[in-house]
Amino acid sequence: MSLVTLFGLFGTQAGGLESHAEWEPLLPGLIILLPLLGFVINGALALSATRKSADAVRAGGEFDFFENGRPTTHSLPTWVGPGVMLLAFVLTLVNFFGMLGAELHEPVIRSYWAWISTGDLHVDAAIQLDQLSIIMMMVITGVGFLIHVFSVGYMQDDPGYPRYFAYLNLFVFFMLVLVMGASYPIMFIGWEGVGLCSYLLIGFWFSDEEKASAGKKAFIVNRIGDLGFLLAIFLLYLVFQKVDYNGVIGDATSVFQYGGAMVTTVTLLFLLAAVGKSAQIPLYIWLPDAMAGPTPVSALIHAATMVTAGVYLVVRSSVLFALAPLSSALVAGIGVLTALFAATIALKQQDIKKVLAYSTISQLGYMFLGVGVGAYTAGIFHLMTHAFFKALLFLGAGAVIHSIHHALHHTHKDWDAQDMRNMGGLKAYMPITWITMWLATLAISGIWPFAGFFSKDEIIWMTGAMAGAENAPYPGLYTVYWILALAAAMLTAFYMARLMVLTFHGENRTGPKEAEHLHEAPKTMWIPLAILAVLSVFGGWINVTTDLRESVLGGFGLLPMGEWLHHWLEPVTEAAHQIQEARLGQVAHAAPFGGGEVAWGMISFIAALAVVLVTVRLLGRKEVPVAVDDAEPTGFARVLYNKWYVDEFYHRWVVDPILTTSRVLWRVVDATIIDGTVRMLGNGTRAIGWVGSLFQTGQVNTYALFLTVGVLVILSMIAF
Amino acid sequence: MLNGIAYDSWVLHALIWLPLLGAAHVLWAVEDKAKTLALRWSLVVFVLSIGLWWAYDPTLGGGYQLASSHSWIAAWGVSYAVGLDGISLFMVMLTTFTTPLAILGSFNYIKKREKPFYALMLLLEVGVVGVFSAVDLFLFYVFFELTLVPMYFIIGIWGGERRIYAAIKFFLYTAVGSLLMLVGILYMYARGKAVLGVASFAFVDLLQIPLTPTEQMWLFGAFALAFAIKVPVFPFHTWLPDAHVEAPTPGSVVLAAVLLKMGTYGFVRFLLPFFPLATRHPTVVALMLTLGVVGIIYAAWVAAVQPDAKKLVAYTSVAHMGFVVIGVFALNVNGLQGGLLVMISHGISTGALFLLLGMLYERRHTRTIAEFGGIGRVAPWMATAFVITALASIGLPGTSGFVGEFLALIGVFENHPGVGVFATSGVIFAAYYMLPMVQSVFFNALDKPENRAVQDLSRREVAILAPMIALMIVIGVHPTPLLRRTEPSVQMILDRVWEGVPPGGVSVGLAADTVTGLVEHRGAVASRPDQVAPGTGE
Amino acid sequence: MLAESLVVAGAIFVLGTLGVIVRRNAIVMFLCIELQLNAVNLTFVAFSRYVGIEGQVFVFFVMTVAAAEAAVGLAIIISIFRHYETVNVDKFNLLRW
């Protein structure tokens, strides 16, 4: 196997068939390799930097990486970290435009080497470029680049700067492997790889036990989902003897029965995996804890990319899910329940990042709802818009925390910089952050004409439409979903508006002396915010249904909106859509309780707007005590504040029993029973030996007796 | 190039006997020079073994290559016969790779009586390489028992507090099993003599013996017990934690990386091809699979609550071997390949883990997890190496551990989906036992002043760990060349398992025909003609 | 005649054996051993009447050996006595486990 082929960026064309060679992707392997290169360079730098810092720690101090006021370890990662991202993004864009012009019908696959090849199992190290993967790639590299730039400012003062960028680059590498892989095992490499990077980045400040534990929790809970992924791969291999997308998805309709046990099992297992990775009920518990990591990490990993992997998995396997209505209903059900459940918790959280964390869980629930009811494009659409406004929200929160932290640091005040009760009135100090975050808030609340309105609305609408489809499998259930989705949307508007009011409006509560040090974020931090804000405003215009477009919501066809994303993703989703049309018939044109798409669009928009305005009005007037002065919540608020006591439940009924069982297994079974048996054999042998030794009295009389007895016995044996 | 020096004809003999010469040299030398001398000898052996990668040709089918045979004890039909197939190839290479690293790792650890120690390490290498290359059952048994002696002394003299207890337990427990195997061996010899008229211990000949199903079951039991203790399979595993905890670091490394593999190698080399009817008997398969799965989950759970870091890793060895057992008894290509890959991967990653723990012990003289904390801040390179190794151990994709586990699981799943489900849950529990330990040792606050003084990796230590980590990643990313070499031998064994030997019939003929370079053994009871030159596998 | 002789000899032998087993004084044990030997001698003589003169010849051998053995044995006992100050065999238990 020559090195050229091994590292050949051009790969070999795989995926046989009649290859439509109209479009030749440009260095797709390089897109993946660039972040990996960044990891290697930054990692090497981190290793040498940590050596020095370790010497300093050993001597009792901390490593001071400032020489002449300029950080010595910072310059290379600053350029390499975001630099490789920018290059990757540009390359992705080039390929995207190439694909735009090429009218691709089959995915383009590039195979680089035979990863596992034994017996019947052949998994190539291959990447697949199609409409879906390129969208994901653009989101990952684009938003990722902006977050890298933001991190330059945010992590300036952190001695772990090179290590941070190393991990961040590694994460993007694995995420790209995840979305670009051409087979499920390759996706799984990326899947677990991003879990690893999540672990490393959540526990980035590993000297803090809480943060390190949060990382560990994320990894272990993710692994529960990974069990599902592995079992699904095994089942697919059992059925198809192949595990690449083309092989499985191509033959799926002919091999699987609609609603059959096999396809339902496979999809349920994939659902388990997705639930773990995308933080849905019951495996969402790691995401709020993940806020222990640096805020840009929360933005990138726990908002824009890693957590969306579950949604990507479902869309990639859309054919399988379309063949399994039970699983799809379950996907949607878990999604909407999580959406509502997480929203309720967000209502009462005081930590700004926790609110956003639960908001993410809730929005992921919407994505699951979308792909569960069969609106795969809507799910991806919401994934995209959510990446924009959620990343913006997290980065904005990061800017706020950064600022408050500085202020508190100056006066050595011991307050929590992330508690919204310690904020307030920041709009005067951080106007750019304030405006951009409001734009994101309006987007996420589903206010027209911002991005979130169109994506969320389409999901809710499709839920209702599917509920009324001709042969809908669970019409009543989907109607319930629809209602819950609407409710969750209202809650979303409320808690986001609450976040904005507490943070930016009213009087500043941080303290008069501290307020002097509050300032806007530096350019490296607010420019990405601005770019994301633009995307949050206009990003939704790429996928507006014709009905909406021609109504007032589309400016009666005057505004430049269209159904572009839907058409773009058709080659990927059409197989699933065909199955849906065949089985479920036509979708309804009216929501469960009447009213068309436009009507409900208007209703949800106006309702959300009303919630936002009322919240701003009412909460803006309220007196908010600072964190140290605030009383513990009581009653139902207490339940919400304590996250419905789910973590405690898990600890009591899952974690502690396993630990106790482990201890019992060790002390009782292993040490006492099994080893006891072994030692018993040894001791038994010694005991028998001891019994034998009793005959050795050392006294002649005894020996004489035995002699005589022995002779008599022998004589009697001879005689008889 | 290798042909030019007739590599195939002498390499196996060199690999087996050079360490013996090395041991003698070490004993003869000055005390100070002992360790570098031992290192040099083991490196020579390693360098010589590298050529095996190219010398072994998988396209020739899965039979033995680089083989040779000489009559040893003619009266008993014992021959000095050695050879490598795709499976033993990697076992030998794993051994020659691990030994110099273990020796290098003992430089700072062994402070008294260095000469005997290094001599014993080299002697151990003799035994282990002999075990993997033996193609004669008597020879195999001799080498198998031979490995016990140096290990016993290594644990007993240079070990921890309860070293005598651990050494005796290790020796007796393992020896008892092998004694039963000896009975089985002699029985087979007697049958061969009676039924075929051939009195021989060579594999080729023994494979020809038609054994009735009952005989196969009993013999399976006898051999399986010996190997099950060695592997170790639950519930015969309790000697391992004690042995590992009390053994000195290099002893643990060799024990985990190499000695345990002798057990699983025994499964593949003997149980499957020699006793196919027993191997594929549903009860036997069910039993072995159950024990394997129990091993995976039980050992993981027990590992998670261990306060002693070395004991924790010891239990993880049991868990990993569980994967090997289920892979082997899946009785298909994927499973067996997976089992082999887990063996190789476990050897490297667990060896590295023990080396790292040994480095920590050298600095802090404790193995208790609770006494550490925050080491990552003062020893970041060590933390990095440890995290990477730990991830390879728990099978993160991209590392060698994943490929092995994946193949083993998919193999088991093919034939026994229920078992597969339980076994796959082992990946969750792997994270459950490993990550808290990593956190307690390397992360969390640096609150103890003794921990603050911990030095990071020295150049020697980096030299030890770097090749191991590199291999873990390379095998994880590109395992196919390895799999390609083992596959024909695996296939051959599986053909044998699934065809079986017709009762009272003729041999399957596979050994005699497809073995290249192995001279035929034809001998009457009384005398065996001395055989001629060793084969030249090409 | 033979039967009576054998009975007497047997009785003496049994007495001697019991004495060796039961008595604790080393010298008395030796006396009992002598009893056993003499019982055997009696048996030999008794049978020699019917079998041949070899019986009586053999008695001389036995007596010689008995004398030699008594000499050596008593010497050992005296040597032990010098150490233990007693000839009670209960005390001579160094070979006990």
CSV table of C-alpha atoms in Angstrom, one decimal, chain A residues 335-337 339-341 343 362-363 365-366 369 444-446 453 456-465 477-495 590-609 611:
chain,number,residue,atom,x,y,z
A,335,GLY,CA,-38.6,15.2,20.4
A,336,VAL,CA,-41.7,17.1,21.3
A,337,LEU,CA,-41.7,15.9,24.8
A,339,ALA,CA,-38.9,20.3,23.6
A,340,LEU,CA,-41.6,21.0,26.1
A,341,PHE,CA,-39.9,19.5,29.1
A,343,ALA,CA,-38.5,24.6,28.0
A,362,SER,CA,-35.6,22.0,23.5
A,363,GLN,CA,-34.8,23.1,20.0
A,365,GLY,CA,-36.5,18.3,20.3
A,366,TYR,CA,-38.0,20.4,17.6
A,369,LEU,CA,-40.1,16.3,15.9
A,444,ILE,CA,-35.5,31.6,18.2
A,445,SER,CA,-38.9,32.7,19.4
A,446,GLY,CA,-40.2,32.3,15.9
A,453,PHE,CA,-39.8,31.6,12.3
A,456,LYS,CA,-39.8,26.2,13.4
A,457,ASP,CA,-43.1,27.0,11.7
A,458,GLU,CA,-42.5,24.5,9.0
A,459,ILE,CA,-41.9,21.8,11.6
A,460,ILE,CA,-45.0,22.6,13.5
A,461,TRP,CA,-47.0,22.9,10.4
A,462,MET,CA,-45.8,19.5,9.0
A,463,THR,CA,-46.7,17.9,12.3
A,464,GLY,CA,-50.2,19.1,11.9
A,465,ALA,CA,-50.3,18.2,8.3
A,477,LEU,CA,-50.9,11.2,18.6
A,478,TYR,CA,-49.6,13.6,16.0
A,479,THR,CA,-52.3,16.0,16.9
A,480,VAL,CA,-51.1,15.9,20.5
A,481,TYR,CA,-47.6,16.5,19.3
A,482,TRP,CA,-48.7,19.5,17.3
A,483,ILE,CA,-50.4,21.0,20.4
A,484,LEU,CA,-47.4,20.4,22.5
A,485,ALA,CA,-45.1,21.9,19.9
A,486,LEU,CA,-47.1,25.1,19.9
A,487,ALA,CA,-47.0,25.2,23.7
A,488,ALA,CA,-43.3,24.8,23.7
A,489,ALA,CA,-42.9,27.6,21.2
A,490,MET,CA,-44.7,29.9,23.5
A,491,LEU,CA,-42.5,28.9,26.4
A,492,THR,CA,-39.5,29.4,24.2
A,493,ALA,CA,-40.5,33.0,23.5
A,494,PHE,CA,-41.0,33.6,27.2
A,495,TYR,CA,-37.8,32.2,28.6
A,590,ALA,CA,-55.2,22.1,7.1
A,591,ALA,CA,-54.1,21.9,10.7
A,592,PRO,CA,-55.9,19.5,13.1
A,593,PHE,CA,-58.4,22.1,14.2
A,594,GLY,CA,-58.7,23.8,10.9
A,595,GLY,CA,-56.8,26.6,9.3
A,596,GLY,CA,-54.2,26.6,6.6
A,597,GLU,CA,-50.5,27.1,6.7
A,598,VAL,CA,-50.6,30.8,6.4
A,599,ALA,CA,-53.2,31.2,9.1
A,600,TRP,CA,-51.3,29.2,11.6
A,601,GLY,CA,-48.1,31.0,10.6
A,602,MET,CA,-49.7,34.2,11.5
A,603,ILE,CA,-51.2,32.9,14.7
A,604,SER,CA,-47.9,31.5,16.0
A,605,PHE,CA,-46.0,34.7,14.9
A,606,ILE,CA,-48.4,37.0,16.7
A,607,ALA,CA,-48.7,34.8,19.7
A,608,ALA,CA,-44.9,34.6,20.1
A,609,LEU,CA,-44.6,38.4,19.6
A,611,VAL,CA,-45.4,36.7,24.7
